[in-house]
Short mmCIF file of C-alpha atoms in Angstrom, two decimals:
data_model
loop_
_atom_site.label_atom_id
_atom_site.label_comp_id
_atom_site.label_asym_id
_atom_site.label_seq_id
_atom_site.Cartn_x
_atom_site.Cartn_y
_atom_site.Cartn_z
CA MET A 1 -21.97 -46.86 -10.99
CA LYS A 2 -19.05 -46.18 -8.85
CA LYS A 3 -17.85 -42.65 -10.70
CA VAL A 4 -21.62 -41.52 -10.34
CA MET A 5 -21.53 -42.23 -7.14
CA LEU A 6 -18.44 -40.65 -5.82
CA ALA A 7 -19.34 -37.70 -7.44
CA GLY A 8 -22.79 -36.98 -6.38
CA ALA A 9 -21.12 -37.66 -2.80
CA LEU A 10 -18.55 -34.96 -3.68
CA SER A 11 -21.40 -32.95 -4.86
CA ILE A 12 -23.22 -33.04 -1.42
CA ALA A 13 -20.11 -32.89 1.28
CA CYS A 14 -18.50 -30.00 -1.09
CA LEU A 15 -21.42 -27.88 -2.59
CA THR A 16 -24.33 -28.12 -0.34
CA GLY A 17 -22.52 -28.57 2.80
CA GLY A 18 -20.14 -25.66 2.06
CA PHE A 19 -17.15 -27.12 4.15
CA GLY A 20 -18.36 -26.27 7.18
CA GLY A 21 -16.57 -23.86 9.45
CA GLN A 22 -15.74 -21.32 6.42
CA ALA A 23 -19.33 -19.28 7.25
CA GLN A 24 -17.75 -18.02 10.17
CA ALA A 25 -14.48 -17.80 9.12
CA GLN A 26 -15.53 -15.23 6.45
CA GLU A 27 -17.53 -13.85 8.60
CA THR A 28 -15.00 -12.66 10.51
CA VAL A 29 -11.65 -12.81 8.42
CA ASN A 30 -12.71 -11.37 5.00
CA VAL A 31 -9.45 -12.67 3.21
CA ALA A 32 -10.31 -10.73 -0.26
CA ASN A 33 -10.30 -7.60 1.91
CA ILE A 34 -7.12 -8.26 3.55
CA ILE A 35 -5.70 -8.54 0.45
CA HIS A 36 -7.25 -5.48 -1.87
CA PRO A 37 -10.68 -4.25 -2.36
CA LYS A 38 -9.60 -4.26 -5.90
CA GLN A 39 -8.60 -8.25 -6.75
CA VAL A 40 -12.05 -9.51 -5.55
CA VAL A 41 -13.51 -10.97 -8.45
CA ALA A 42 -16.29 -12.79 -9.29
CA ALA A 43 -16.50 -16.81 -8.63
CA THR A 44 -15.90 -18.23 -11.78
CA SER A 45 -12.64 -18.81 -12.21
CA GLN A 46 -12.13 -22.08 -14.15
CA LEU A 47 -9.29 -24.10 -12.54
CA GLN A 48 -8.72 -26.27 -15.61
CA ALA A 49 -7.19 -22.82 -16.73
CA MET A 50 -5.13 -22.10 -13.49
CA SER A 51 -1.32 -23.03 -12.87
CA TYR A 52 -1.19 -25.36 -10.14
CA GLN A 53 1.00 -22.99 -8.32
CA ASP A 54 -1.99 -20.97 -8.26
CA ILE A 55 -4.12 -23.20 -7.38
CA TYR A 56 -1.79 -24.01 -4.02
CA LYS A 57 -1.98 -20.50 -3.27
CA MET A 58 -5.45 -19.91 -3.44
CA LEU A 59 -6.17 -22.84 -1.12
CA LEU A 60 -3.33 -21.87 1.05
CA LEU A 61 -5.46 -18.50 1.83
CA SER A 62 -8.03 -20.42 2.33
CA LYS A 63 -6.93 -21.89 5.26
CA ILE A 64 -6.67 -18.56 7.06
CA GLY A 65 -8.97 -18.40 9.52
CA PHE A 66 -9.90 -22.27 10.15
CA GLU A 67 -9.52 -24.03 13.47
CA ASN A 68 -7.05 -26.51 12.45
CA ASP A 69 -9.71 -29.62 13.69
CA GLU A 70 -11.38 -28.15 11.05
CA VAL A 71 -9.31 -28.33 8.10
CA SER A 72 -5.85 -29.22 7.40
CA ILE A 73 -3.50 -28.56 4.25
CA VAL A 74 -0.14 -30.71 3.74
CA THR A 75 2.20 -29.36 0.89
CA THR A 76 5.36 -30.52 -0.42
CA LYS A 77 6.97 -29.64 -3.18
CA ASN A 78 4.35 -30.82 -5.76
CA SER A 79 1.16 -31.76 -4.17
CA ILE A 80 -1.02 -30.30 -1.71
CA THR A 81 -3.37 -31.83 0.49
CA VAL A 82 -6.83 -30.66 1.93
CA LYS A 83 -8.41 -32.22 4.89
CA ILE A 84 -11.29 -31.29 6.04
CA SER A 85 -13.85 -33.18 9.00
CA LEU A 86 -17.14 -34.10 8.01
CA GLU A 87 -17.95 -33.28 11.92
CA SER A 88 -17.31 -30.01 11.19
CA ILE A 89 -19.45 -29.73 8.47
CA LEU A 90 -22.15 -31.50 10.51
CA GLN A 91 -21.61 -28.79 13.11
CA SER A 92 -21.78 -25.84 11.42
CA TYR A 93 -25.31 -26.19 10.30
CA LYS A 94 -25.81 -27.37 14.14
CA ASP A 95 -24.82 -23.82 15.13
CA GLY A 96 -26.10 -21.75 11.98
CA THR A 97 -22.77 -20.96 10.47
CA ASN A 98 -23.00 -22.98 7.30
CA LEU A 99 -23.36 -20.83 4.60
CA TYR A 100 -25.74 -22.93 2.65
CA PRO A 101 -28.57 -23.60 4.77
CA GLU A 102 -30.17 -25.27 1.83
CA GLY A 103 -28.04 -28.40 1.68
CA GLU A 104 -28.56 -29.09 5.36
CA LYS A 105 -31.29 -32.19 4.52
CA GLU A 106 -29.29 -34.21 2.47
CA PHE A 107 -26.21 -33.25 3.99
CA LYS A 108 -27.89 -35.06 7.11
CA GLU A 109 -29.78 -37.23 5.42
CA ASN A 110 -26.51 -38.95 3.13
CA TYR A 111 -24.06 -38.54 6.34
CA GLU A 112 -23.58 -42.54 6.97
CA GLU A 113 -23.00 -43.10 3.61
CA LEU A 114 -20.28 -40.17 3.19
CA LYS A 115 -18.67 -41.67 5.91
CA LYS A 116 -18.24 -44.72 4.48
CA LEU A 117 -17.09 -43.49 1.35
CA PHE A 118 -14.44 -40.82 2.74
CA GLY A 119 -14.32 -41.63 6.66
CA ASN A 120 -14.11 -38.86 9.25
CA ALA A 121 -12.80 -36.21 6.92
CA ILE A 122 -12.53 -35.87 2.83
CA GLN A 123 -8.94 -35.58 1.66
CA ILE A 124 -8.04 -34.18 -2.07
CA LYS A 125 -5.03 -34.04 -2.96
CA ILE A 126 -3.83 -31.75 -6.03
CA THR A 127 -0.37 -33.68 -7.79
CA GLN A 128 1.82 -31.55 -9.82
CA THR A 129 2.41 -33.09 -12.98
CA GLY A 130 4.76 -31.39 -15.71
CA ASN A 131 2.74 -28.36 -16.81
CA GLY A 132 -0.31 -29.69 -15.39
CA PHE A 133 -1.99 -31.17 -12.38
CA LYS A 134 -3.91 -34.07 -11.41
CA SER A 135 -6.71 -34.55 -8.40
CA GLU A 136 -7.65 -37.01 -6.64
CA VAL A 137 -10.17 -37.98 -3.72
CA TYR A 138 -9.48 -40.29 -0.75
CA THR A 139 -11.92 -43.15 -0.58
CA ALA A 140 -12.58 -46.89 0.03
CA GLY A 141 -8.99 -46.36 1.65
CA LYS A 142 -7.75 -45.45 -1.79
CA TRP A 143 -6.75 -42.34 -3.64
CA GLU A 144 -9.00 -42.13 -6.80
CA ALA A 145 -9.14 -39.88 -9.39
CA VAL A 146 -11.68 -36.34 -9.96
CA SER A 147 -12.55 -35.01 -12.68
CA ALA A 148 -11.30 -31.21 -13.23
CA GLU A 149 -15.27 -30.45 -13.19
CA ASP A 150 -15.56 -31.68 -9.53
CA LEU A 151 -12.38 -30.01 -8.70
CA ASN A 152 -13.28 -26.74 -9.89
CA ASP A 153 -16.88 -27.09 -7.26
CA MET A 154 -14.89 -28.35 -4.73
CA VAL A 155 -12.43 -25.18 -4.64
CA GLN A 156 -14.81 -22.56 -5.29
CA VAL A 157 -16.74 -23.18 -1.91
CA PHE A 158 -13.37 -23.82 -0.56
CA ALA A 159 -11.53 -21.17 -1.30
CA ARG A 160 -14.77 -18.80 -1.03
CA ALA A 161 -12.36 -15.55 -0.70
CA ASP A 162 -11.76 -15.54 -4.36
CA VAL A 163 -9.27 -12.98 -5.97
CA GLU A 164 -6.84 -12.22 -8.39
CA LEU A 165 -3.92 -13.49 -7.24
CA LYS A 166 -0.45 -11.55 -8.10
CA PRO A 167 2.25 -13.65 -10.25
CA GLY A 168 4.85 -15.00 -7.61
CA GLY A 169 4.86 -15.89 -4.41
CA TYR A 170 5.26 -19.68 -5.06
CA PHE A 171 8.03 -19.64 -2.50
CA LYS A 172 9.97 -23.17 -2.60
CA ASP A 173 11.75 -22.79 0.50
CA ALA A 174 8.65 -21.81 2.32
CA ILE A 175 6.26 -25.52 0.92
CA GLY A 176 5.44 -26.89 4.12
CA HIS A 177 6.59 -24.45 6.56
CA TRP A 178 4.23 -23.84 9.49
CA ALA A 179 3.74 -20.16 8.10
CA GLU A 180 3.39 -20.53 4.42
CA SER A 181 -0.24 -19.65 5.09
CA TYR A 182 0.61 -16.26 6.71
CA ILE A 183 3.19 -15.50 4.02
CA GLN A 184 0.96 -16.21 1.14
CA LEU A 185 -1.26 -13.45 2.52
CA LEU A 186 0.83 -10.68 3.08
CA TYR A 187 2.42 -11.44 -0.42
CA GLN A 188 -1.12 -11.03 -1.78
CA ALA A 189 -1.62 -7.79 0.03
CA ASP A 190 1.70 -5.89 -1.48
CA ILE A 191 2.90 -6.71 2.45
CA ILE A 192 5.90 -8.49 2.16
CA THR A 193 8.38 -9.64 -0.42
CA GLY A 194 10.27 -12.50 -0.85
CA THR A 195 14.25 -12.71 -1.03
CA SER A 196 13.57 -13.88 -4.26
CA ALA A 197 11.50 -15.10 -6.91
CA THR A 198 11.32 -18.04 -5.67
CA THR A 199 12.48 -17.74 -2.21
CA PHE A 200 11.18 -16.06 1.21
CA ASN A 201 13.91 -17.13 3.75
CA PRO A 202 11.49 -17.85 6.29
CA ASN A 203 13.56 -18.55 9.23
CA GLY A 204 15.87 -15.35 8.05
CA GLN A 205 16.14 -12.48 10.52
CA VAL A 206 14.29 -9.00 9.99
CA THR A 207 15.85 -5.75 10.38
CA ARG A 208 14.15 -2.48 11.75
CA GLY A 209 14.27 -1.25 8.60
CA GLU A 210 12.26 -4.32 7.14
CA LEU A 211 9.89 -4.38 10.10
CA ALA A 212 9.49 -0.16 9.32
CA ALA A 213 8.71 -0.98 5.33
CA ILE A 214 6.00 -3.94 6.40
CA ILE A 215 4.29 -2.02 8.81
CA PHE A 216 4.30 1.14 6.82
CA ARG A 217 2.77 -0.98 3.68
CA ALA A 218 0.22 -1.98 6.73
CA SER A 219 -0.71 0.80 7.69
CA GLY A 220 -1.72 2.55 4.39
CA LEU A 221 0.50 5.34 4.81
CA ASN A 222 1.79 7.46 1.85
CA VAL A 223 5.01 8.48 1.47
CA ASN A 224 4.14 11.46 -0.95
CA GLU A 225 1.02 12.56 1.45
CA ASP A 226 1.99 12.04 4.44
CA TYR A 227 5.89 12.74 4.83
CA GLU A 228 6.65 15.99 6.79
CA GLY A 229 10.25 15.78 7.31
CA PRO A 230 12.67 13.77 8.73
CA ALA A 231 12.79 11.55 11.48
CA THR A 232 14.90 12.53 14.46
CA TYR A 233 17.00 10.09 14.21
CA THR A 234 20.53 10.87 13.10
CA ASP A 235 21.71 7.38 11.00
CA LEU A 236 19.62 7.80 8.18
CA ASN A 237 21.34 9.50 5.63
CA GLY A 238 21.30 7.64 2.79
CA PHE A 239 18.39 4.46 3.81
CA TRP A 240 16.02 3.39 1.69
CA GLY A 241 13.79 3.59 4.25
CA ALA A 242 14.26 7.40 5.63
CA LYS A 243 10.70 8.67 4.43
CA GLU A 244 8.92 5.48 5.68
CA VAL A 245 10.64 5.54 9.38
CA ALA A 246 10.37 9.39 9.96
CA ILE A 247 6.44 8.94 9.42
CA LEU A 248 6.19 6.10 11.68
CA GLU A 249 7.99 7.95 14.07
CA GLU A 250 5.44 10.87 13.92
CA TYR A 251 2.64 8.84 14.23
CA GLY A 252 4.39 7.08 17.46
CA LEU A 253 4.26 3.61 15.99
CA ILE A 254 8.26 2.53 16.72
CA ASP A 255 8.90 4.38 20.19
CA ILE A 256 10.56 1.42 21.20
CA PHE A 257 13.78 2.55 19.26
CA ASN A 258 14.74 5.43 21.54
CA GLY A 259 17.58 6.29 21.07
CA GLU A 260 19.75 8.88 19.21
CA LYS A 261 20.38 6.40 15.92
CA PHE A 262 17.41 4.11 14.60
CA GLU A 263 19.78 1.12 13.38
CA PRO A 264 18.14 -0.37 10.62
CA LYS A 265 19.98 -3.03 10.19
CA LYS A 266 19.75 -4.26 13.67
CA PRO A 267 18.02 -7.42 13.76
CA VAL A 268 14.43 -6.42 15.53
CA THR A 269 13.50 -8.44 19.14
CA ARG A 270 10.19 -10.28 19.86
CA GLU A 271 9.42 -7.47 22.59
CA GLU A 272 10.26 -4.91 19.60
CA MET A 273 7.73 -6.34 17.57
CA ALA A 274 5.08 -6.73 19.94
CA TYR A 275 5.05 -3.43 21.18
CA ILE A 276 4.88 -2.07 17.48
CA THR A 277 2.23 -3.86 17.05
CA ALA A 278 0.34 -3.15 19.67
CA ARG A 279 0.70 0.92 18.90
CA TYR A 280 -0.55 -0.35 15.40
CA LEU A 281 -3.82 -2.08 16.62
CA GLU A 282 -4.07 1.68 18.89
CA SER A 283 -3.50 3.93 15.55
CA MET A 284 -6.04 1.74 13.78
CA GLU A 285 -8.50 2.81 17.01
CA VAL A 286 -9.52 -1.38 17.89
CA ASN A 287 -10.90 -1.19 21.47
CA VAL A 288 -8.80 -3.45 23.34
CA SER A 289 -10.15 -1.74 26.39
CA ARG A 290 -11.62 -5.13 27.54
CA VAL A 291 -8.68 -7.02 26.98
CA SER A 292 -5.95 -7.95 29.84
CA THR A 293 -2.38 -6.99 29.92
CA THR A 294 -1.84 -9.09 32.30
CA ASN A 295 1.46 -10.63 31.09
CA THR A 296 1.47 -14.64 32.27
CA PHE A 297 5.15 -15.14 30.86
CA THR A 298 7.61 -16.76 33.30
CA ASP A 299 10.54 -14.15 31.76
CA LYS A 300 9.03 -10.80 31.96
CA ASN A 301 11.43 -10.03 34.31
CA GLN A 302 13.43 -9.63 31.36
CA MET A 303 11.33 -7.01 29.34
CA ARG A 304 11.59 -4.02 29.13
CA GLY A 305 8.94 -1.89 31.52
CA GLU A 306 7.42 -0.77 28.87
CA THR A 307 6.97 -3.95 26.45
CA VAL A 308 5.37 -5.93 29.15
CA GLU A 309 1.76 -4.63 28.86
CA ALA A 310 1.87 -4.84 25.12
CA ILE A 311 2.99 -8.19 25.07
CA GLY A 312 0.93 -9.22 27.65
CA LEU A 313 -2.05 -7.57 25.44
CA LEU A 314 -1.24 -9.80 22.15
CA GLN A 315 -1.01 -12.98 24.20
CA HIS A 316 -4.54 -12.33 25.18
CA LEU A 317 -5.60 -11.14 22.19
CA GLY A 318 -3.68 -14.95 20.49
CA ILE A 319 -1.32 -12.82 18.22
CA LEU A 320 1.20 -13.84 19.66
CA ASN A 321 2.52 -17.26 22.30
CA GLY A 322 6.05 -18.23 23.86
CA THR A 323 7.53 -22.03 24.51
CA ASN A 324 6.87 -23.58 27.59
CA GLY A 325 5.89 -20.48 29.04
CA LYS A 326 8.48 -18.24 28.06
CA PHE A 327 8.34 -15.32 25.74
CA ASN A 328 12.15 -14.89 24.95
CA PRO A 329 11.93 -11.16 24.58
CA LYS A 330 15.61 -10.46 23.39
CA GLY A 331 15.40 -13.13 20.78
CA ASN A 332 15.67 -12.04 16.87
CA LEU A 333 12.41 -12.02 15.26
CA THR A 334 12.72 -14.36 11.98
CA ARG A 335 10.39 -13.45 8.66
CA ALA A 336 8.12 -16.42 9.67
CA GLU A 337 6.96 -14.72 12.97
CA VAL A 338 6.32 -11.78 11.76
CA SER A 339 3.87 -13.04 9.08
CA LYS A 340 2.03 -14.36 11.59
CA ILE A 341 2.00 -11.74 14.17
CA LEU A 342 0.96 -9.26 11.48
CA THR A 343 -1.89 -11.29 9.60
CA LEU A 344 -3.44 -12.29 13.19
CA THR A 345 -3.20 -8.54 13.77
CA LEU A 346 -4.81 -7.96 10.24
CA MET A 347 -7.85 -10.63 10.88
CA LEU A 348 -8.01 -9.15 14.20
CA LEU A 349 -8.54 -5.67 12.33
CA SER A 350 -11.14 -7.14 9.85
CA GLU A 351 -13.15 -8.42 12.64
CA GLU A 352 -13.56 -4.89 14.15
CA GLU A 353 -15.04 -3.47 10.35
#
């Protein structure tokens, strides 16, 4: 009886409930379209045929767009745990953002029973076991096994931005890192790559040349179609990304590097990334005229004059933040920070469409 009751509860909470804030997240943040329209597939994938690594990547992508108090994902070297608050599902019915209105009556009628079974939140854990995986749900104070069919239903509802995942992208040194969802999205979008098949080096520095390549890919520019001639920089002879730099310069995206030399191997600073991101938004014709450019960071006297308003703009857009009121403009940028800033920028662009 308990097995049937548990399966029924999962159906009520996961299927008809639609996992709450997902509706709002997917209306404003179309993860599948950010990755690539051609990669969108029908929601018929059977998890039994998927690897643990692919389930891991799919759940990381599904986290994009949710508030942390609605959904959390905790990863370890061999497990991933998804936690979603029942209150957030209930609230989604109240504010009309739930994608499964037909499940409202049943969910509300069983709300107290669901709380008795799961507590304030549903927690589902997927653990790697050899070449496969096992799935469990936390109920009555302990972990109980979940059938492959129930897990398949849950994940298909939760991860509504179904995409055909790229091979690779299971970066062992990014597991548990605060930026791993951002990293995964940019990897799937062919915007950023790992340092090897299994490593990303999230805390490593980003060079000017690397940033140029990342911004170029995010912009959808084409070397064969957009290149009109060499850049004005005098040190790009033999540099692998010389054409990309020339195109970005032509579009005015990298004016912050205004010397005779580009110095492609020089680490990028946080204020340089902020300036380039602001120019990127302008080039994509995002209407930011109503957004304040007032910079409230206490160390803005350390910023280059041309970056102050750009940093203020991104601050008010929620794309970047600082620590203890400071931005640290001269600090070197990490690969994780680039991943977050650019992902949030792409999310903003998705909202504008």
